[in-house]
PDB file of C-alpha atoms in Angstrom:
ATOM      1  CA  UNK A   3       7.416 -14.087   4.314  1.00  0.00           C
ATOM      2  CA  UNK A   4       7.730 -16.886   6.736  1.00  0.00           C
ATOM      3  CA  UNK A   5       6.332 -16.415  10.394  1.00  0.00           C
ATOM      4  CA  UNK A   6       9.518 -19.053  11.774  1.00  0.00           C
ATOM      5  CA  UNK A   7      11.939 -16.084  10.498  1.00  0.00           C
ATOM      6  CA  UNK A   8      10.076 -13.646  12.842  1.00  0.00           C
ATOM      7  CA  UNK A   9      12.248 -14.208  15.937  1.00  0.00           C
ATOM      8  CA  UNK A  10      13.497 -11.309  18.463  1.00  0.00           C
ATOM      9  CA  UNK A  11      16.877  -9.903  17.781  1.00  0.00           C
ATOM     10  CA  UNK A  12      17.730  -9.280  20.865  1.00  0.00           C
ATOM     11  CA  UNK A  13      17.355 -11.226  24.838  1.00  0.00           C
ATOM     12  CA  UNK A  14      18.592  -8.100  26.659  1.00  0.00           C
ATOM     13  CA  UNK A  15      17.610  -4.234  27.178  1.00  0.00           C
ATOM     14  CA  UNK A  16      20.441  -1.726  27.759  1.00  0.00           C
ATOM     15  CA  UNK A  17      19.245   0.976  29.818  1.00  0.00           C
ATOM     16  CA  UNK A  18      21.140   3.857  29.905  1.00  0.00           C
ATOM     17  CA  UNK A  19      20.518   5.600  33.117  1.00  0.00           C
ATOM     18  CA  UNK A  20      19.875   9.548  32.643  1.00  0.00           C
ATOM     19  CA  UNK A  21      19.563  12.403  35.464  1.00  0.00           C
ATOM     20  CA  UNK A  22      15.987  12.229  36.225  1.00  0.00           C
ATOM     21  CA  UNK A  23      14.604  14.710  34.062  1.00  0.00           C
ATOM     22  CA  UNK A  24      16.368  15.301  31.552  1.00  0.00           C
ATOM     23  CA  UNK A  25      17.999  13.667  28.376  1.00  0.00           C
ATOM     24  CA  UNK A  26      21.829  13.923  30.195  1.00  0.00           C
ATOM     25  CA  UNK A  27      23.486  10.744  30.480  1.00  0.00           C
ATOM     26  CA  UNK A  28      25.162   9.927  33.879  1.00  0.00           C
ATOM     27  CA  UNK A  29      28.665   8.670  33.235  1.00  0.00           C
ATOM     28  CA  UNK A  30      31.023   6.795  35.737  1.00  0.00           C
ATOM     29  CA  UNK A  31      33.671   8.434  37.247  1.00  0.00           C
ATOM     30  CA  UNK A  32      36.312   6.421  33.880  1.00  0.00           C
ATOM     31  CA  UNK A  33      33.563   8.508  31.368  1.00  0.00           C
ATOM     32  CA  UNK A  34      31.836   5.313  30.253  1.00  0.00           C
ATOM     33  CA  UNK A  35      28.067   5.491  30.646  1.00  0.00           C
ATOM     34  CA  UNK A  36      26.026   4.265  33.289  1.00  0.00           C
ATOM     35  CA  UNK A  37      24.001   1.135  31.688  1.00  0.00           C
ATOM     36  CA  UNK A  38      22.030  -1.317  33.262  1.00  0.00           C
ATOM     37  CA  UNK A  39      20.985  -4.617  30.843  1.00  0.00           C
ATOM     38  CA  UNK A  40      17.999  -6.623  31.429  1.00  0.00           C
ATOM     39  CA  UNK A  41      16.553  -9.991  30.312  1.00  0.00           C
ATOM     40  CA  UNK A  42      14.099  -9.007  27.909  1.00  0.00           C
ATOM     41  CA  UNK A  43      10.030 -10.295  28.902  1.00  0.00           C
ATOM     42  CA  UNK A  44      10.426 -13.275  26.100  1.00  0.00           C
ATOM     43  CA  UNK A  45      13.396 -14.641  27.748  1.00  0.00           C
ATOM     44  CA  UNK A  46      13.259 -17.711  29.869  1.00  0.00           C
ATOM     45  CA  UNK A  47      15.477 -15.823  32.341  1.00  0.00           C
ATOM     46  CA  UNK A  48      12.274 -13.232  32.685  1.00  0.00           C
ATOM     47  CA  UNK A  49       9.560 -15.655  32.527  1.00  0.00           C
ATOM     48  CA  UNK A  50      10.888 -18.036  35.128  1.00  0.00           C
ATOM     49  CA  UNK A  51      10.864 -14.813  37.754  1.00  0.00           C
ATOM     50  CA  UNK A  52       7.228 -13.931  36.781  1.00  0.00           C
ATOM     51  CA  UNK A  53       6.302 -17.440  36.857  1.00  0.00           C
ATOM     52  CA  UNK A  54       7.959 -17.688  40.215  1.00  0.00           C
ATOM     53  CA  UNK A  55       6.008 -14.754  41.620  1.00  0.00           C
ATOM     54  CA  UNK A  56       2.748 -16.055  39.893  1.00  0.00           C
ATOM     55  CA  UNK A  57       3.013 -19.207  41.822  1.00  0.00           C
ATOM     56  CA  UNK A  58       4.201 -17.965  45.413  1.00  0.00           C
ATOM     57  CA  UNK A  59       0.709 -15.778  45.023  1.00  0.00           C
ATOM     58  CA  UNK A  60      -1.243 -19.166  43.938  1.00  0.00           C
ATOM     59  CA  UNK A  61       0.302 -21.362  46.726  1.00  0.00           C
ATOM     60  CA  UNK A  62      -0.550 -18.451  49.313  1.00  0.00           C
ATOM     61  CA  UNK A  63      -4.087 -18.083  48.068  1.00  0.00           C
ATOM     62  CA  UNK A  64      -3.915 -14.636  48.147  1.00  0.00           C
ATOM     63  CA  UNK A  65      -7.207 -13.009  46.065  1.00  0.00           C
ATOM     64  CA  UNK A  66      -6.059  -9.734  46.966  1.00  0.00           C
ATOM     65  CA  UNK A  67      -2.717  -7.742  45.878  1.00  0.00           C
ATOM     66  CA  UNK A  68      -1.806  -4.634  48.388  1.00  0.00           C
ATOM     67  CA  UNK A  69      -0.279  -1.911  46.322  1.00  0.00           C
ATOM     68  CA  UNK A  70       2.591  -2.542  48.769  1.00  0.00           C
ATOM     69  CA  UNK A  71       2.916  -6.300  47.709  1.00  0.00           C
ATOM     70  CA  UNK A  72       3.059  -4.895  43.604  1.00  0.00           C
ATOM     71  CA  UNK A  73       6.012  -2.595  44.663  1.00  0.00           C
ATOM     72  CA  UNK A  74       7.492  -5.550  46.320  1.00  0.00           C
ATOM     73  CA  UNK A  75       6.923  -7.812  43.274  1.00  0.00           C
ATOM     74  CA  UNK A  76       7.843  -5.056  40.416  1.00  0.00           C
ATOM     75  CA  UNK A  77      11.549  -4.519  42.639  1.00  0.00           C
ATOM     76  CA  UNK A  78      12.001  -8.298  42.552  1.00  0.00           C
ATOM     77  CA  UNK A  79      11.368  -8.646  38.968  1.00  0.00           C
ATOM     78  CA  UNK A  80      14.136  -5.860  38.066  1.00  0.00           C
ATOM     79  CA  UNK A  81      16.408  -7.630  40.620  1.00  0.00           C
ATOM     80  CA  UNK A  82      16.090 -10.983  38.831  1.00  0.00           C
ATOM     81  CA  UNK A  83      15.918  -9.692  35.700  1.00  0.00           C
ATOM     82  CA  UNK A  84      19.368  -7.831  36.197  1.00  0.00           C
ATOM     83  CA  UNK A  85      21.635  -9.145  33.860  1.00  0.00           C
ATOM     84  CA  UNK A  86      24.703  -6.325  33.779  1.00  0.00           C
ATOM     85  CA  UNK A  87      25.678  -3.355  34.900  1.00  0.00           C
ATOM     86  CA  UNK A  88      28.093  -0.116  34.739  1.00  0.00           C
ATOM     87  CA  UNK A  89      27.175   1.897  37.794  1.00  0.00           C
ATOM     88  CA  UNK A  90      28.943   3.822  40.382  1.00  0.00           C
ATOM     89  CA  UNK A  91      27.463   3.429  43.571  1.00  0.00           C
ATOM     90  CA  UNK A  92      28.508   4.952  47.004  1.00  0.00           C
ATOM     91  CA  UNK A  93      31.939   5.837  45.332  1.00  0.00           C
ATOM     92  CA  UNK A  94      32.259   2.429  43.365  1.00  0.00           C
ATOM     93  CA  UNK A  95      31.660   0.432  40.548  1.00  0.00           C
ATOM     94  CA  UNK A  96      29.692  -2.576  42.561  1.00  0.00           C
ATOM     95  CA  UNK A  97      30.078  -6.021  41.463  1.00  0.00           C
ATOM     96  CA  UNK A  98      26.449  -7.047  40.133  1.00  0.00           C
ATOM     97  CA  UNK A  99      24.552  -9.301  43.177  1.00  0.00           C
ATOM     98  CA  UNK A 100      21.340 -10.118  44.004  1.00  0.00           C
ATOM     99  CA  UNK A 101      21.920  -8.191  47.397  1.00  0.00           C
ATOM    100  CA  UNK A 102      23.625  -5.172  45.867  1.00  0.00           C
ATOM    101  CA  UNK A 103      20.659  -4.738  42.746  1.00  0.00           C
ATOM    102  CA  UNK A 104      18.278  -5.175  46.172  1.00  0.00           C
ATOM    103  CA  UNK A 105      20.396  -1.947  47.803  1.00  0.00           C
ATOM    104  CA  UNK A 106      20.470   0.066  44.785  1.00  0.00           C
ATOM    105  CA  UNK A 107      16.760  -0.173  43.642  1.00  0.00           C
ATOM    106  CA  UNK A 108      15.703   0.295  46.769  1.00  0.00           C
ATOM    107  CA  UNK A 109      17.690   3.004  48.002  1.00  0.00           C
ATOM    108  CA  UNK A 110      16.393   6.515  48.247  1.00  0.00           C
ATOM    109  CA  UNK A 111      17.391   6.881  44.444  1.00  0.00           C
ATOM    110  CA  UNK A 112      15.897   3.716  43.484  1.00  0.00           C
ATOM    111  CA  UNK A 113      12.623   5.242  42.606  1.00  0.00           C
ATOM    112  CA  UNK A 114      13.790   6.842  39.184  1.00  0.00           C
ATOM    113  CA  UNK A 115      16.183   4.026  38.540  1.00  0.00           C
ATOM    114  CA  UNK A 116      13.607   1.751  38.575  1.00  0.00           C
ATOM    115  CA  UNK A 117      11.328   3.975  36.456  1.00  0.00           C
ATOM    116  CA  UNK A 118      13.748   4.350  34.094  1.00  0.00           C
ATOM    117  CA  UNK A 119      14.324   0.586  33.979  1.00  0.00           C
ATOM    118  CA  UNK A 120      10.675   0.217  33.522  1.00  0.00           C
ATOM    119  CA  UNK A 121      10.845   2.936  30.293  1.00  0.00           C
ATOM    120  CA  UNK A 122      13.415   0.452  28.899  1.00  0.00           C
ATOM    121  CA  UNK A 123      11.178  -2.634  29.348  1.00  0.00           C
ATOM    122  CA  UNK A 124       8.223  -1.153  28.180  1.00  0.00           C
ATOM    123  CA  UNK A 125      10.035   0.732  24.869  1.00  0.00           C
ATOM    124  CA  UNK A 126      11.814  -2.432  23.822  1.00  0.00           C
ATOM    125  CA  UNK A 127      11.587  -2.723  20.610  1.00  0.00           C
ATOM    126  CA  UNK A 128      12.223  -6.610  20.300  1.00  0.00           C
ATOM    127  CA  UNK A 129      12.157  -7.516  16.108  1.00  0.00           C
ATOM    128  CA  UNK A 130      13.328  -5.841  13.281  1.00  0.00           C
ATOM    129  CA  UNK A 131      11.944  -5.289   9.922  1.00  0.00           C
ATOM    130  CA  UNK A 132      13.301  -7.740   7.526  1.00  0.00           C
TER     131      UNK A 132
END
């Protein structure tokens, strides 16, 4: 075995979004699945957004972190971290943004989108048995 061969397979995360509560996959209105890829937490794309946060709290001087200011940070993470998407959206398949990830995990329904996001982070499953 030789540790330089140990090397994630993979920089992204497909989530595929389910109906909260059950194992039913929501599908667009075309029949494809709803999916929503991330940077995976190895990537430089997902470190530079935590490092970003890290240092906006250091520069502040901030010793304390409100619960509000984690739900803040953990939205702005899965905003940054967006890579893709397949989602309908009020009645349309929205062109990934910055602003439009910002409306859709934050709308009413952004709740178990985002926990579902989180599920895909936290399951990722980044190297393979050789």
């Amino acid at each position: 075995m030789d540790l330089s061969n140990i090397v994630p397979q993979s920089d992204e995360i497909e989530v595929t979004l389910k109906y909260p509560g059950t194992q039913n996959v929501l599908e667009n209105d075309d029949g494809t699945p709803m999916t929503i890829s991330l940077y995976a937490p190895h990537t430089k794309e997902y470190k530079a957004v935590v490092y970003e946060q890290a240092n906006k709290r250091i520069k502040e001087g901030k010793q304390e972190f409100s619960i509000e200011a984690w739900e803040e940070s953990s939205t702005d993470l899965l905003i940054k971290i967006t890579k893709d998407w397949n989602i309908t959206f009020g009645g349309s398949k929205p062109k990934l943004t910055e602003k439009k990830a910002r409306e859709v995990y934050t709308h009413k329904a952004g709740f178990w989108i985002a926990e579902q996001l989180q599920e895909g982070i936290n399951g990722f499953e980044t190297f393979t048995q050789a």
